Coordinates of C-alpha atoms in Angstrom, one line a residue:
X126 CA 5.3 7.0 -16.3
X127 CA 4.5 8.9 -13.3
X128 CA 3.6 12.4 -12.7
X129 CA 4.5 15.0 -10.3
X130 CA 1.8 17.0 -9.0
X131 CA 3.7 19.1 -6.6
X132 CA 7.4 20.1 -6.7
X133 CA 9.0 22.2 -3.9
X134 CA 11.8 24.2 -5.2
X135 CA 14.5 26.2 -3.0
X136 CA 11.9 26.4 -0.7
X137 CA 12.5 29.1 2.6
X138 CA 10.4 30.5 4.8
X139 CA 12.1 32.9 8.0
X140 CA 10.8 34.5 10.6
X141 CA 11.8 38.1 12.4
X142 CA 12.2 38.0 15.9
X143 CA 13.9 39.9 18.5
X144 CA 16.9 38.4 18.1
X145 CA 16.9 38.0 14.2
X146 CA 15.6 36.0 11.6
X147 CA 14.5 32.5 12.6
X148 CA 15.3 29.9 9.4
X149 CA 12.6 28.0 10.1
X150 CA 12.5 26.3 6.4
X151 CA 15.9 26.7 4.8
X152 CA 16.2 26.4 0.9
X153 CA 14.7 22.5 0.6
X154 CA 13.5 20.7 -2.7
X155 CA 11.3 17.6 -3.1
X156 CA 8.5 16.4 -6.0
X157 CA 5.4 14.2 -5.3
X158 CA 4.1 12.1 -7.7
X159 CA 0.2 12.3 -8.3
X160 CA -1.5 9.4 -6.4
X161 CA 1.3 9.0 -3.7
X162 CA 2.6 10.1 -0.2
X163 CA 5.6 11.4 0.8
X164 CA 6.5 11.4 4.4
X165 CA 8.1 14.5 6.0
X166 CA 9.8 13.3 9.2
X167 CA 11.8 14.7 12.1
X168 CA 11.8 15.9 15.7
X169 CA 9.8 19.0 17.0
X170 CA 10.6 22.0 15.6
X171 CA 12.9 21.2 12.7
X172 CA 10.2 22.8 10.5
X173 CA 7.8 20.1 9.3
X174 CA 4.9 21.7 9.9
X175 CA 5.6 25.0 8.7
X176 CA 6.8 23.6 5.4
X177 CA 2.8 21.9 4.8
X178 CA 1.7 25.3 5.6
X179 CA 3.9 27.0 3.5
X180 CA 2.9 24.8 0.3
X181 CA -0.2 25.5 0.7
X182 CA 0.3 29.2 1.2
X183 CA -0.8 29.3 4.7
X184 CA 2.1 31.1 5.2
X185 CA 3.6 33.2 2.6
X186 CA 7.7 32.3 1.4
X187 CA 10.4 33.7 2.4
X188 CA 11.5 32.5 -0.8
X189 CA 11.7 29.8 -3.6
X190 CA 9.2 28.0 -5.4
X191 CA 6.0 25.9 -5.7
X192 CA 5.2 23.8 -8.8
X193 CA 1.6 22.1 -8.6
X194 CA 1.0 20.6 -11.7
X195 CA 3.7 22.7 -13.5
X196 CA 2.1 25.9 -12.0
X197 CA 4.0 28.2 -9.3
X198 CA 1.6 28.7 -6.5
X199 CA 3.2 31.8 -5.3
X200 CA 2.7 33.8 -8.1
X201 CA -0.9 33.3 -8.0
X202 CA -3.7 36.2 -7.6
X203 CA -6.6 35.9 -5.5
X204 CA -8.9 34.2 -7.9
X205 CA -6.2 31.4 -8.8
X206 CA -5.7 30.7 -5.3
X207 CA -9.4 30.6 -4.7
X208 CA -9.4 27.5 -7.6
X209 CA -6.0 26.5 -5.3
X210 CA -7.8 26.1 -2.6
X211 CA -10.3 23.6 -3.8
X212 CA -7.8 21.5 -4.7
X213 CA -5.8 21.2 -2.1
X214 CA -6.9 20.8 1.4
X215 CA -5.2 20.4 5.4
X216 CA -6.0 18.0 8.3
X217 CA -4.4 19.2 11.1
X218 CA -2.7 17.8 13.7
X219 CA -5.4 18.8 16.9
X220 CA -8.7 17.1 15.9
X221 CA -10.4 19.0 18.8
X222 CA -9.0 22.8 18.0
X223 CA -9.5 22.6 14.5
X224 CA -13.2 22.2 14.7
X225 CA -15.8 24.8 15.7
X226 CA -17.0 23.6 18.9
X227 CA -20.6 25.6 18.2
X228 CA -21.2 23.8 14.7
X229 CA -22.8 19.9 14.7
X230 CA -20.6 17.5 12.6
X231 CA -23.2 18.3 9.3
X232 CA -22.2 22.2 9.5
X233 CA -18.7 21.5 9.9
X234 CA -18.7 19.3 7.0
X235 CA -20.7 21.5 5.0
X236 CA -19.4 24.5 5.3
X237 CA -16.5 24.4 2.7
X238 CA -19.7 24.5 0.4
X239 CA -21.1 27.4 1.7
X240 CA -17.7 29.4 1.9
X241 CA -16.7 28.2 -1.6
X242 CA -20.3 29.5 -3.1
X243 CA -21.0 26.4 -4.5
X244 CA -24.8 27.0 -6.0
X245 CA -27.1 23.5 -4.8
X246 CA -29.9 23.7 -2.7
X247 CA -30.2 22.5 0.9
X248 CA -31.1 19.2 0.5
X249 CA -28.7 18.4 -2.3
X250 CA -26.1 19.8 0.6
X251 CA -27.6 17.5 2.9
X252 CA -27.2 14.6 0.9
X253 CA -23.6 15.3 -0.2
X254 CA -22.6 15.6 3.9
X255 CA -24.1 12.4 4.2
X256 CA -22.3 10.9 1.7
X257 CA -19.2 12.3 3.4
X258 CA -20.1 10.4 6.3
X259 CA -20.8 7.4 4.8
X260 CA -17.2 8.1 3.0
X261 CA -15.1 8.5 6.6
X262 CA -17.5 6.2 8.4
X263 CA -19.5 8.6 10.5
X264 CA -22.6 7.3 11.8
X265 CA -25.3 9.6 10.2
X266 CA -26.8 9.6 14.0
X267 CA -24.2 11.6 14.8
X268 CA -25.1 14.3 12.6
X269 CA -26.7 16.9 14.9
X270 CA -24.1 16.4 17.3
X271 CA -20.7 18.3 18.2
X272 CA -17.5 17.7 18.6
X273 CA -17.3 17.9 22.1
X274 CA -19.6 15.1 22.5
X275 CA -17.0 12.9 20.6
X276 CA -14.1 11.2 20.9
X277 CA -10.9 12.2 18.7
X278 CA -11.1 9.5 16.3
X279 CA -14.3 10.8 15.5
X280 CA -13.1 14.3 15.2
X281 CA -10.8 13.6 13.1
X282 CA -13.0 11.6 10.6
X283 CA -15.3 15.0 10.8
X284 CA -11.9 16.7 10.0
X285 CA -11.1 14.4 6.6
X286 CA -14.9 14.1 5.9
X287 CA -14.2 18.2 5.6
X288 CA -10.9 17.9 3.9
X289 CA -12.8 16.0 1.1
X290 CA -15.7 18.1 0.2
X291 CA -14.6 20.4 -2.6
X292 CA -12.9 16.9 -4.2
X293 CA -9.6 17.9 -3.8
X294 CA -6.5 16.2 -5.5
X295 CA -3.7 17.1 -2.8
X296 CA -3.9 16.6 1.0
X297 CA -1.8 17.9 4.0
X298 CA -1.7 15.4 6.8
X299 CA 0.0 17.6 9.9
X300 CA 0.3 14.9 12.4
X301 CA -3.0 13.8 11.9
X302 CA -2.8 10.5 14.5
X303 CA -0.6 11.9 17.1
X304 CA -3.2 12.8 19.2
X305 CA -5.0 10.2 19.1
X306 CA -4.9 6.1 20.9
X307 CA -2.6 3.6 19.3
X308 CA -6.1 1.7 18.3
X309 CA -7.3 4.9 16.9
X310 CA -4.1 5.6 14.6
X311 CA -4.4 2.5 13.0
X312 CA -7.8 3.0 11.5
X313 CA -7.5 6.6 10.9
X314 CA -4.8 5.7 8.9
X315 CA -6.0 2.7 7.0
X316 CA -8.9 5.1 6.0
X317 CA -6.2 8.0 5.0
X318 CA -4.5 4.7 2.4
X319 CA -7.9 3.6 1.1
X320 CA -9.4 6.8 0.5
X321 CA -6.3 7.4 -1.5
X322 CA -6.9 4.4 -3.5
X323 CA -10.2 5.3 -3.7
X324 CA -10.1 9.0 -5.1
X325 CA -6.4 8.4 -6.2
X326 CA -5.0 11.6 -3.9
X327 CA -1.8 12.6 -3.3
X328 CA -0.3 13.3 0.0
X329 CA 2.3 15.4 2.0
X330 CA 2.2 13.2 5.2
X331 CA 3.8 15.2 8.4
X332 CA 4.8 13.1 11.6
X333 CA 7.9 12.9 14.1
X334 CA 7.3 9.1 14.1
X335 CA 9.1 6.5 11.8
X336 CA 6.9 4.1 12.6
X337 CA 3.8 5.2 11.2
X338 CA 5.8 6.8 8.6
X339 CA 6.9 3.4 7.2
X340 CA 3.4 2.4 7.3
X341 CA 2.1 5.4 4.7
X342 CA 4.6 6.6 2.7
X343 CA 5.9 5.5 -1.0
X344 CA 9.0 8.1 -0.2
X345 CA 10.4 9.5 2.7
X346 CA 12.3 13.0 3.3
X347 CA 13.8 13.5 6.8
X348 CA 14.3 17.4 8.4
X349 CA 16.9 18.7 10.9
X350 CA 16.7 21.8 11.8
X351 CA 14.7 23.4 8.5
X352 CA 16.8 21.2 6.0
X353 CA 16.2 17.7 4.5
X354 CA 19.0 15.5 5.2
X355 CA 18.0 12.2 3.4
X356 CA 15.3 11.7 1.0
X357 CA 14.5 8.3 -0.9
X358 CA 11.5 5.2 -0.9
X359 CA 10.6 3.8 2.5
X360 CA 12.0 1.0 2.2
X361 CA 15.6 1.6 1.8
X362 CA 15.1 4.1 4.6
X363 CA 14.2 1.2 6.9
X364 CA 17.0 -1.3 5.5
X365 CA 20.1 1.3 5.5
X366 CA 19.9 4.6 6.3
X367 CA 22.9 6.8 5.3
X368 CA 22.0 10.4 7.1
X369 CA 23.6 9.6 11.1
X370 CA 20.5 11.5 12.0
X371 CA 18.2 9.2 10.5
X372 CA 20.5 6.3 12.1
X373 CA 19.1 7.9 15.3
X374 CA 15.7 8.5 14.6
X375 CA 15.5 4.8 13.4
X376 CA 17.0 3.6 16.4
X377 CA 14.3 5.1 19.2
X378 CA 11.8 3.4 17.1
X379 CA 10.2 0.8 20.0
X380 CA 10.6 -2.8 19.1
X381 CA 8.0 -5.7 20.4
X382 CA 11.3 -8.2 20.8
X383 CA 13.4 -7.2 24.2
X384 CA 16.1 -9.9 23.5
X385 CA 17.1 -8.0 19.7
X386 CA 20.5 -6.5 19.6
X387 CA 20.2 -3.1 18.5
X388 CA 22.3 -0.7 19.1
X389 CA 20.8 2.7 20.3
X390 CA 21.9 5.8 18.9
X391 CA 21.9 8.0 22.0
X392 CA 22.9 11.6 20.8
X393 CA 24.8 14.0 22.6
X394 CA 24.8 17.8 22.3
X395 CA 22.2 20.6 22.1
X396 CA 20.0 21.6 18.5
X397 CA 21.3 24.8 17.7
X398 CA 19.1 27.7 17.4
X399 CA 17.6 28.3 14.2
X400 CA 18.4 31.8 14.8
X401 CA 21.4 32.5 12.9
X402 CA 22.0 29.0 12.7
X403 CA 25.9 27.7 12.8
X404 CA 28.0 27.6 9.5
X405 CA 28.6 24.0 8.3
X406 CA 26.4 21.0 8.8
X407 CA 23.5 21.5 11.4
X408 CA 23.7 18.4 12.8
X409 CA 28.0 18.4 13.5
X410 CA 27.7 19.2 17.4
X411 CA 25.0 16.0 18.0
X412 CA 27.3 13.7 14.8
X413 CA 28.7 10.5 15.9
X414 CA 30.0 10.2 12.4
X415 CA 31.0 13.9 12.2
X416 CA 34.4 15.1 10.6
X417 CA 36.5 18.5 10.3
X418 CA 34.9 19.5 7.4
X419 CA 31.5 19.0 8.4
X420 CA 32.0 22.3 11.0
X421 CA 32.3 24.5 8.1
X422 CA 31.2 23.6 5.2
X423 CA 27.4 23.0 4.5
X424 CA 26.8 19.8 3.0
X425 CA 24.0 19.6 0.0
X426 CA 21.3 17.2 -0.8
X427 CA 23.1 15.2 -3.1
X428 CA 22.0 11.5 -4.8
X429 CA 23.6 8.9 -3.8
X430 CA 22.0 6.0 -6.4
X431 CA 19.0 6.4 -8.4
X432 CA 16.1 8.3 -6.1
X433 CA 18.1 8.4 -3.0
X434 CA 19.7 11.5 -1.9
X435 CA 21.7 12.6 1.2
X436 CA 23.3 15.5 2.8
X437 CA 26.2 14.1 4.4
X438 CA 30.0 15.1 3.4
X439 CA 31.0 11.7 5.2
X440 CA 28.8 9.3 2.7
X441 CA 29.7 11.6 0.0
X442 CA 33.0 10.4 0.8
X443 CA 34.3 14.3 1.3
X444 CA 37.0 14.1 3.6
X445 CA 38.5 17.2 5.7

């Protein structure tokens, strides 16, 4: 039977601005099951990121809860989240601004040791950054050197060889290929799944990209506009999407074969503000698919079959 080690519950996080609060994560709920990923997808802004943050308490709530192995999070003192912290890590999205660019690859990696306290001596520190190395496949040659001096594959192996010092059991992947080459993603990402396999983590994967989505996830949960719209395993995502906004983010996915007829979702409209964001459905002003009700009346996350859920009051079959 499987296990959740995190559960998100109700989960909001606003933020004041000139013009008012900004609902940048707007009451969402999803589990993870210990040893698997679940991939967080949507365009810019709709409040990916800040959700990963928010998890880890990065950024403080705005409200709701988060369960990490039955536990909330939220309610912890400084000592609990110092214990947190150990166990659950970040590898951000820029390889290149999240390192220091006046420590060599062995202090970067080995400073999670120092700032956690951990009592070994210097060589037993040594040794462990090399194994790290070893781990992400870092050269040991390259272990006086800085991260200027290397490319961003690189970097971000420095960035995961960090990640997994302190042994954690939960990961954060904010967009961790996107900067980098098409060649590069690939074995960044194979080492993400087999370093998963290996010390049987569990992942919150971030990306605006289906494609390499598909590629990592066991489930999938796709945001609009700090709400999840559809949430179930990757492959049903793939084969029949039910959210029109996932329709659309399936449809810019590239394909290899020119002469396939698919039909491409082109959507109209503007993203509202999140700002006071509209009544009703988020998405009604860009819907193909949209109906009267949808204007005013928010739609919830409801399942459709067993482990698939959507927010739609069209494929709940809610007329108006």
């Amino acid at each position: 039977m499987t296990e959740k080690l995190l559960e998100v519950k109700n989960l909001k996080k606003y933020f004041k601005t000139a013009k008012g609060l900004l609902h940048a994560v707007d009451d969402i709920n999803f589990s993870i099951n210990k040893g698997e990923t679940l991939g967080l997808v949507g365009e810019s802004g709709c409040g990916k990121s800040t959700t990963g943050r928010v998890v880890l308490r990065l950024l403080e709530a705005s409200g709701g809860e988060v369960l990490f192995n039955g536990e909330d999070i939220l309610q912890y003192n400084k000592k609990q989240m110092s214990a947190f912290r150990e166990n659950a890590q970040i590898v951000f999205q820029d390889p290149f601004a999240s390192l220091n660019p006046r420590m060599s690859v062995s202090e970067i990696i080995a400073e999670p040791f120092i700032i956690n306290k951990k009592s070994m001596s210097k060589t037993e520190r040594y040794q462990k950054v090399k194994k790290l190395m070893e781990t992400v496949g870092l050269a040991s040659r390259l272990e006086n050197t800085y991260p200027h001096e290397l490319d961003g594959g690189r970097r971000q192996r420095i960035g995961i060889a960090r990640a997994l010092a302190l042994n954690p059991s939960f990961i954060v992947q904010d967009e961790p290929v996107s900067a980098l080459d098409v060649s590069i993603q690939a074995q960044i990402l194979n080492l993400m799944e087999d370093l998963q396999k290996e010390f049987g983590l569990t992942y919150l994967f971030i990306s605006h990209d289906l494609s390499v989505i598909k590629h990592v996830s066991n489930n999938i949960a796709v945001m609009y506009l700090g709400k999840i719209v559809e949430m179930t395993d990757f492959s049903s995502i793939f084969k029949d999407p039910l959210h029109p906004y996932t329709k659309a983010l399936l449809s810019a996915i590239p394909i290899p074969n020119v002469d396939d007829d698919l039909e491409r979702i082109l959507l109209e409209g503007d993203v509202p503000s999140p700002i006071a964001p509209p009544p009703g459905c988020r998405f009604y002003g860009r819907c193909f698919m949209r109906k009267d009700i949808c204007k005013d009346v928010t739609p919830e996350l409801l399942q459709v079959s067993e482990g698939r859920y959507c927010a739609c009051h069209v494929v709940h079959g809610q007329d108006g």
